[in-house]
GROMACS .gro file of C-alpha atoms in nm:
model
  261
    1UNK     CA    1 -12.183   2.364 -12.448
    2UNK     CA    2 -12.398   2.035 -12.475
    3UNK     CA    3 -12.632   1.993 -12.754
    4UNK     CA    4 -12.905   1.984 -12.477
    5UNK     CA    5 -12.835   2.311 -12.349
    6UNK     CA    6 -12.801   2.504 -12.660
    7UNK     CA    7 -13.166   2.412 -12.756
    8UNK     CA    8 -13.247   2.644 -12.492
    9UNK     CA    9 -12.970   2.946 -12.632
   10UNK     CA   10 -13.079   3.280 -12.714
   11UNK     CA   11 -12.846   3.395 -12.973
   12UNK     CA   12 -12.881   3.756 -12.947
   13UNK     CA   13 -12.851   3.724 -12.625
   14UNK     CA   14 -12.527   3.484 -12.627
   15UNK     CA   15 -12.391   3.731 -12.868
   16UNK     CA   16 -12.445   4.059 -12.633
   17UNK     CA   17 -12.236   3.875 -12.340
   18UNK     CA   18 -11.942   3.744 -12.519
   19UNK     CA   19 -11.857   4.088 -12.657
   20UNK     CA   20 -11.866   4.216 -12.324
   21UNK     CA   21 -11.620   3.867 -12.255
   22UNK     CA   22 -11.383   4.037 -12.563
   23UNK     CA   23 -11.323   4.314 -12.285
   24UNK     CA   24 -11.003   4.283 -12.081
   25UNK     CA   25 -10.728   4.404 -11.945
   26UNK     CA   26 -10.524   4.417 -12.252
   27UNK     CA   27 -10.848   4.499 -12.432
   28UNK     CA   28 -10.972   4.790 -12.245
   29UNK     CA   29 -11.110   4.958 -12.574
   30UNK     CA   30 -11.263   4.792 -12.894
   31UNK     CA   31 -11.377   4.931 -13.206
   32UNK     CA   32 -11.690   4.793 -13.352
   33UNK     CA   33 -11.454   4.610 -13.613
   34UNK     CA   34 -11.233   4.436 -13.330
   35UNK     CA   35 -11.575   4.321 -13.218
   36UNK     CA   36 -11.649   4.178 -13.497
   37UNK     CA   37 -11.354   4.035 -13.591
   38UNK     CA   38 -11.314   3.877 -13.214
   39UNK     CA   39 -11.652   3.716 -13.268
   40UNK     CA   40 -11.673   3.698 -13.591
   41UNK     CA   41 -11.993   3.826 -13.692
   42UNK     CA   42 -12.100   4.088 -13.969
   43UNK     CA   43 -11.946   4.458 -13.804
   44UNK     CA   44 -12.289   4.579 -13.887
   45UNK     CA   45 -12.421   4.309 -13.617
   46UNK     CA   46 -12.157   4.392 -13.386
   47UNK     CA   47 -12.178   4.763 -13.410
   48UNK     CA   48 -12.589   4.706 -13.302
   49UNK     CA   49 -12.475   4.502 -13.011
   50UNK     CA   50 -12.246   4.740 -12.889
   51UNK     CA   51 -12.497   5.069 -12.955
   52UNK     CA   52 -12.769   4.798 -12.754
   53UNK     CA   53 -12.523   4.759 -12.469
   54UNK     CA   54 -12.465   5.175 -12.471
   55UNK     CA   55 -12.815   5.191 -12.433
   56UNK     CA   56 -12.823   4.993 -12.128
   57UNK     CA   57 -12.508   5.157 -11.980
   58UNK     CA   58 -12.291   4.813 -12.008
   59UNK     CA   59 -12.082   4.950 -12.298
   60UNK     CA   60 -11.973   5.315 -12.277
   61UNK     CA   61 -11.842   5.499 -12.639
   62UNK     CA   62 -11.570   5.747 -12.685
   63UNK     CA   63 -11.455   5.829 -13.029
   64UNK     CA   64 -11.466   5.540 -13.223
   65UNK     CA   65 -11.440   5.282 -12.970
   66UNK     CA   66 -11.631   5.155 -12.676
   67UNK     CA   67 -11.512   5.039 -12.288
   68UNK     CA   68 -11.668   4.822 -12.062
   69UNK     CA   69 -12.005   5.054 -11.860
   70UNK     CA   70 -12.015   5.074 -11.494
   71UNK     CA   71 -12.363   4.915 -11.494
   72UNK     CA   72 -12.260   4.600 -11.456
   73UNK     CA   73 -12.262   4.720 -11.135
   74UNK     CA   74 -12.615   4.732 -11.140
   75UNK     CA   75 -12.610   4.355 -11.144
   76UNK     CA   76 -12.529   4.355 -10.756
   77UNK     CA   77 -12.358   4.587 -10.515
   78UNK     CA   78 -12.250   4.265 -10.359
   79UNK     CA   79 -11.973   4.237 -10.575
   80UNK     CA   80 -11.830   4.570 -10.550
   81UNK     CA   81 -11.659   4.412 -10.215
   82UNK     CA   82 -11.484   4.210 -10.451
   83UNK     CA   83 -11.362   4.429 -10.687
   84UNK     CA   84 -10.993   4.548 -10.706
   85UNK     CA   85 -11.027   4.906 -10.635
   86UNK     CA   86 -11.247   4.831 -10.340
   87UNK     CA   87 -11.024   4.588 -10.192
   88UNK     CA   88 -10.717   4.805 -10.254
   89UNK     CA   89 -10.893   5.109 -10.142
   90UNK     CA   90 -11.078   5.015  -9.794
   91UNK     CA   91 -10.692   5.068  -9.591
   92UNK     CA   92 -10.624   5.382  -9.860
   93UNK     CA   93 -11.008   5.541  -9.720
   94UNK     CA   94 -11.017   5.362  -9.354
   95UNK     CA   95 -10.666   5.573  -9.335
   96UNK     CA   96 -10.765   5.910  -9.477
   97UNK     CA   97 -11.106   5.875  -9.207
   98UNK     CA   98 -10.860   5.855  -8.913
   99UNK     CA   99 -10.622   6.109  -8.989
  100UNK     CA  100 -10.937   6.354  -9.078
  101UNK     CA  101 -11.152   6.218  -8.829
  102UNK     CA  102 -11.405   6.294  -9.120
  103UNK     CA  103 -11.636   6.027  -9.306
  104UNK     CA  104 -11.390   5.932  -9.593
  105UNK     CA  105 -11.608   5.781  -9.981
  106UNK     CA  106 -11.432   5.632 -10.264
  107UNK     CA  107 -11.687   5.659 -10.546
  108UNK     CA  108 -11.697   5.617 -10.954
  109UNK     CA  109 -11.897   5.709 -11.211
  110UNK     CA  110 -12.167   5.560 -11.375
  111UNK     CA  111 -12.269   5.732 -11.711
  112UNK     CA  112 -12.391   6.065 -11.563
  113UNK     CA  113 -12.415   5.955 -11.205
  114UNK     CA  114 -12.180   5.920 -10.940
  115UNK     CA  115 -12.163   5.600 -10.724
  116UNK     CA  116 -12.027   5.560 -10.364
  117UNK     CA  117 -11.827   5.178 -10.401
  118UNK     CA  118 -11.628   5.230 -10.042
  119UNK     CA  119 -11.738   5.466  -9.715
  120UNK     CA  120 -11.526   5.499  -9.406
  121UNK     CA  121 -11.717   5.640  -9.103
  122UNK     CA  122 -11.562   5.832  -8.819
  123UNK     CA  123 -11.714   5.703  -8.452
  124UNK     CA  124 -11.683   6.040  -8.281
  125UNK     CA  125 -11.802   6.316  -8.543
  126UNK     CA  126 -12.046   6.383  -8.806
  127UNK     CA  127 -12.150   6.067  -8.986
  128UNK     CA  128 -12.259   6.094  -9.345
  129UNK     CA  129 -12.567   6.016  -9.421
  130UNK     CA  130 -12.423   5.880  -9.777
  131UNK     CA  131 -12.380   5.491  -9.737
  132UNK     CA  132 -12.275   5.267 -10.030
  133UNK     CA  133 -12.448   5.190 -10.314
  134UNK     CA  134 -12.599   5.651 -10.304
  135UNK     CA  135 -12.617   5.777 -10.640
  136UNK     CA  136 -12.560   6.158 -10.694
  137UNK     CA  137 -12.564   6.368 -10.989
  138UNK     CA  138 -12.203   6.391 -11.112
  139UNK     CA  139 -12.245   6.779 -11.322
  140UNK     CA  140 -12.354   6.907 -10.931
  141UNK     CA  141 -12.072   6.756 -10.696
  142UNK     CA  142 -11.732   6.808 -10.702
  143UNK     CA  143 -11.670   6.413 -10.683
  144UNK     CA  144 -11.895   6.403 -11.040
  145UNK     CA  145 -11.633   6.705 -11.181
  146UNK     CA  146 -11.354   6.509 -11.082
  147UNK     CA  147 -11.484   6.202 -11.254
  148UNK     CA  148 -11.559   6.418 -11.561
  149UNK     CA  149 -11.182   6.594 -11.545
  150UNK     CA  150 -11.043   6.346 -11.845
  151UNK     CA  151 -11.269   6.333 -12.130
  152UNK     CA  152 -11.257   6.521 -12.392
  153UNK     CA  153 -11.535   6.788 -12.481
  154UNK     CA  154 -11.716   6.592 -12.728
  155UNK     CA  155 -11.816   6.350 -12.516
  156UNK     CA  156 -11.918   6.554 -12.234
  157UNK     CA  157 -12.162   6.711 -12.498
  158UNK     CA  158 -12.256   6.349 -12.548
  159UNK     CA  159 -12.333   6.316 -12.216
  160UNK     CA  160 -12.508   6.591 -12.143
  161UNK     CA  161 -12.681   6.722 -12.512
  162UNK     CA  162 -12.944   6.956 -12.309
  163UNK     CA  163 -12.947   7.371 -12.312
  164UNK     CA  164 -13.012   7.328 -11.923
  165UNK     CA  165 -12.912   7.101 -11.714
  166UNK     CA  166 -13.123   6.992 -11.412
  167UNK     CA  167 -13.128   7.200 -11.136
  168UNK     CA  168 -13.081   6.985 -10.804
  169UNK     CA  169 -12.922   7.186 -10.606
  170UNK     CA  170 -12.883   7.605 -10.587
  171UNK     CA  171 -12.550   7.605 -10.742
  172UNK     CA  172 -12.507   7.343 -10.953
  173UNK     CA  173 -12.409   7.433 -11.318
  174UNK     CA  174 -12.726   7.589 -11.519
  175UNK     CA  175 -12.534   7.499 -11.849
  176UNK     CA  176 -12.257   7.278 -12.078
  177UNK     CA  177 -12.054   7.551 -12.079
  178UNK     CA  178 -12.092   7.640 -11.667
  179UNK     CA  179 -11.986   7.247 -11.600
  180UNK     CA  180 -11.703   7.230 -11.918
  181UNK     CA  181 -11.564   7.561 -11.689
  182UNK     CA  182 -11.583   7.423 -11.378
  183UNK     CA  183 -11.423   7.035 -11.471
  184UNK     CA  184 -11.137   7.193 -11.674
  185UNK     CA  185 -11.073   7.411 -11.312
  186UNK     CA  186 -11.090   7.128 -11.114
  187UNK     CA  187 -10.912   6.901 -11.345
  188UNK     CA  188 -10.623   7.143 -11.339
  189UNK     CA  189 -10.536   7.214 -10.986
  190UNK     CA  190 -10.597   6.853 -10.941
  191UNK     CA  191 -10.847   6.845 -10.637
  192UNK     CA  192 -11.176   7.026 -10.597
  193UNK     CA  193 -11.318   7.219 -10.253
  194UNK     CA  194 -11.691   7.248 -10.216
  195UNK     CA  195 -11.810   7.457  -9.930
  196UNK     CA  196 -12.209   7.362  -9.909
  197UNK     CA  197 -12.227   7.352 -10.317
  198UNK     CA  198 -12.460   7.041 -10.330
  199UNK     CA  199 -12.600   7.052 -10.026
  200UNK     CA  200 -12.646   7.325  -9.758
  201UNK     CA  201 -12.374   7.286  -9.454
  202UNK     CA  202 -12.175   7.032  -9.591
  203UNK     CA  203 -11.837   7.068  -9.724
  204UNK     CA  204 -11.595   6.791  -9.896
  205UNK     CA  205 -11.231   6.777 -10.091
  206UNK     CA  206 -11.201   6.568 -10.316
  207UNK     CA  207 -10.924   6.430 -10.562
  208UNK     CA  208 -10.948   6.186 -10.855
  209UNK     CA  209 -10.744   5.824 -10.886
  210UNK     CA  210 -10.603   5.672 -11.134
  211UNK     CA  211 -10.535   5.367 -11.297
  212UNK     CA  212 -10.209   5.236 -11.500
  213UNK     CA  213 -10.317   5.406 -11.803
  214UNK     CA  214 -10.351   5.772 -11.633
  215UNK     CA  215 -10.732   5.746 -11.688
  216UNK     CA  216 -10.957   5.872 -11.417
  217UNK     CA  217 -11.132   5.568 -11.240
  218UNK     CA  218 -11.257   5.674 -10.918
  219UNK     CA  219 -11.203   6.013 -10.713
  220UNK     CA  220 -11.167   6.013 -10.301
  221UNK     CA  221 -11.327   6.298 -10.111
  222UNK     CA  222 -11.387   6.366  -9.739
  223UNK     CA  223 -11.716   6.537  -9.634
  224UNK     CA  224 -11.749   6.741  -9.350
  225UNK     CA  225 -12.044   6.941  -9.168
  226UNK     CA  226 -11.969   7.286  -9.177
  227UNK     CA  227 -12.069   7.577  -9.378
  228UNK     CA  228 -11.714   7.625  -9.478
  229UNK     CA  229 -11.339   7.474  -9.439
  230UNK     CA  230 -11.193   7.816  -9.245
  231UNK     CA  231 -10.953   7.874  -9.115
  232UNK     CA  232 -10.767   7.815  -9.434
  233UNK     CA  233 -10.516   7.588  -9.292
  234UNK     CA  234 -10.765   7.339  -9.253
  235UNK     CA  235 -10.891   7.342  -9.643
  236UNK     CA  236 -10.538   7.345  -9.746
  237UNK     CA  237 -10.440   7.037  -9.455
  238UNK     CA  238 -10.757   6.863  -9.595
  239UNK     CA  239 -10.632   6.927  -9.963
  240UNK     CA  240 -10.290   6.760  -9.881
  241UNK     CA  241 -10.457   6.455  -9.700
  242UNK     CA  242 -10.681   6.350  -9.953
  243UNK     CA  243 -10.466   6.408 -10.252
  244UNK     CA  244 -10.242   6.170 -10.068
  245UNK     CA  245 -10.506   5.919 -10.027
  246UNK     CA  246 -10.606   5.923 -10.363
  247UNK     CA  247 -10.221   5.932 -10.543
  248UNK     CA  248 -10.127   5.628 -10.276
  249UNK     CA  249 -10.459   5.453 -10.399
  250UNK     CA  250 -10.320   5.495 -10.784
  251UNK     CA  251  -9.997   5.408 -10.716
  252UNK     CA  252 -10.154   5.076 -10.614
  253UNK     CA  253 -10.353   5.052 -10.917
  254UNK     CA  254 -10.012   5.078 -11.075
  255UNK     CA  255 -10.033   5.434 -11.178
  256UNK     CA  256  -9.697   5.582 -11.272
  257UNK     CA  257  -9.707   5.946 -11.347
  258UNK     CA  258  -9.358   5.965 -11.553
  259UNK     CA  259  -9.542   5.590 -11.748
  260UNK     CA  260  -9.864   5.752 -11.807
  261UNK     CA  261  -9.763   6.113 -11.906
   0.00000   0.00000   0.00000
């Protein structure tokens, strides 16, 4: 950097974005003292940089160490194109839409939000009216309780420290301990079904992906409008498709079950 240009620096500032540049893919996680250390500046400095980018959603915490925030995101939907998991997942989705004939969503999850990054549309049936860049509540949709399936119960408190949680929807979770029951469900038979749970008429399947690690990055659902999936062969043919969709999507994010397990 000339000497010209750094008479116009903001330090803090400069600080803030290189520990978000100590973030890669052999650094997925850092404690406040790897931040430090990496930039070397005072832990107590780094630890208020990190807690400042928390705040903002750029850093997210678990435990005692933090991971890059999906609201970098925020910066510009424009780039999600370019991201890996929508560029390997437009075939995995544009696939699952054919063979359903049903409007196909990749999505992820932003703090307590979910995020639609990819949308496949069918030409002959129901369109979705969800297009890319829709935010939705993840504790009342089963894409937001398959986004929630792998952390650990402290930091869903974290997440959501209320006694109720907001009622958008006639069946969404009233409390912590409604969602926690519902996640570990859906987390454990590996998909989720939801027959007009967020919104009236509309059903969807969904099933998470994952990355090389085994973590949880993004979950691919199929919606549908119809008060229910009956006859039952067509929940359970649904169920097979997109939990193909979504292991063939991890398998290209190099997810290896026997590796991760």
């Amino acid at each position: 950097m000339s000497e010209a240009t750094s008479r116009y620096n903001v330090p803090g500032l400069e600080r803030g974005l290189r520990l978000l540049q100590l973030f890669d893919r052999t650094r997925r996680r850092l404690t406040a003292a790897e931040m430090a250390r990496g930039l070397e500046i005072p832990r107590s400095t780094a630890f208020r940089l990190a807690q400042t980018l928390e705040a903002l959603g750029f850093l997210e915490r678990e435990g005692d160490t933090y991971r890059i925030g999906t609201a970098i995101l925020r910066l510009g939907f424009e780039y999600i194109a370019s991201l890996e998991i929508a560029e390997l997942g437009r075939p995995v989705i544009e696939q699952l839409r054919d063979a359903t004939e049903l409007s196909a969503q990749l999505v992820i999850r932003d703090r307590r939000e979910v995020v639609v990054v990819l949308k496949a549309s069918p030409t002959s049936t129901f369109v979705s009216s969800v297009t890319v860049g829709t935010r939705m509540p993840a504790h009342a949709t089963i894409l937001g309780r398959i986004l929630l399936g792998d952390i650990d119960d402290a930091a869903l408190r974290a997440l959501y420290p209320e006694a109720t949680l907001p009622q958008v929807s006639p069946h969404a979770p009233r409390t912590l301990t409604e969602l926690k029951r519902l996640v570990r469900e859906d987390h454990a038979r590996g998909h989720a079904v939801s027959e007009s749970f967020f919104e009236h008429g509309i059903c969807a399947v969904a099933a998470p992906v994952r990355d090389h690690s085994g973590r949880i990055v993004a979950a691919v659902s199929v919606t549908a409008q119809r008060p229910n999936l009956e006859p039952a062969t067509l929940r359970e043919q649904l169920v097979v498709q997109v939990c193909a969709a979504a292991a063939e999507l991890s398998r290209r994010l190099n997810y290896r079950p026997a590796e991760a397990a």
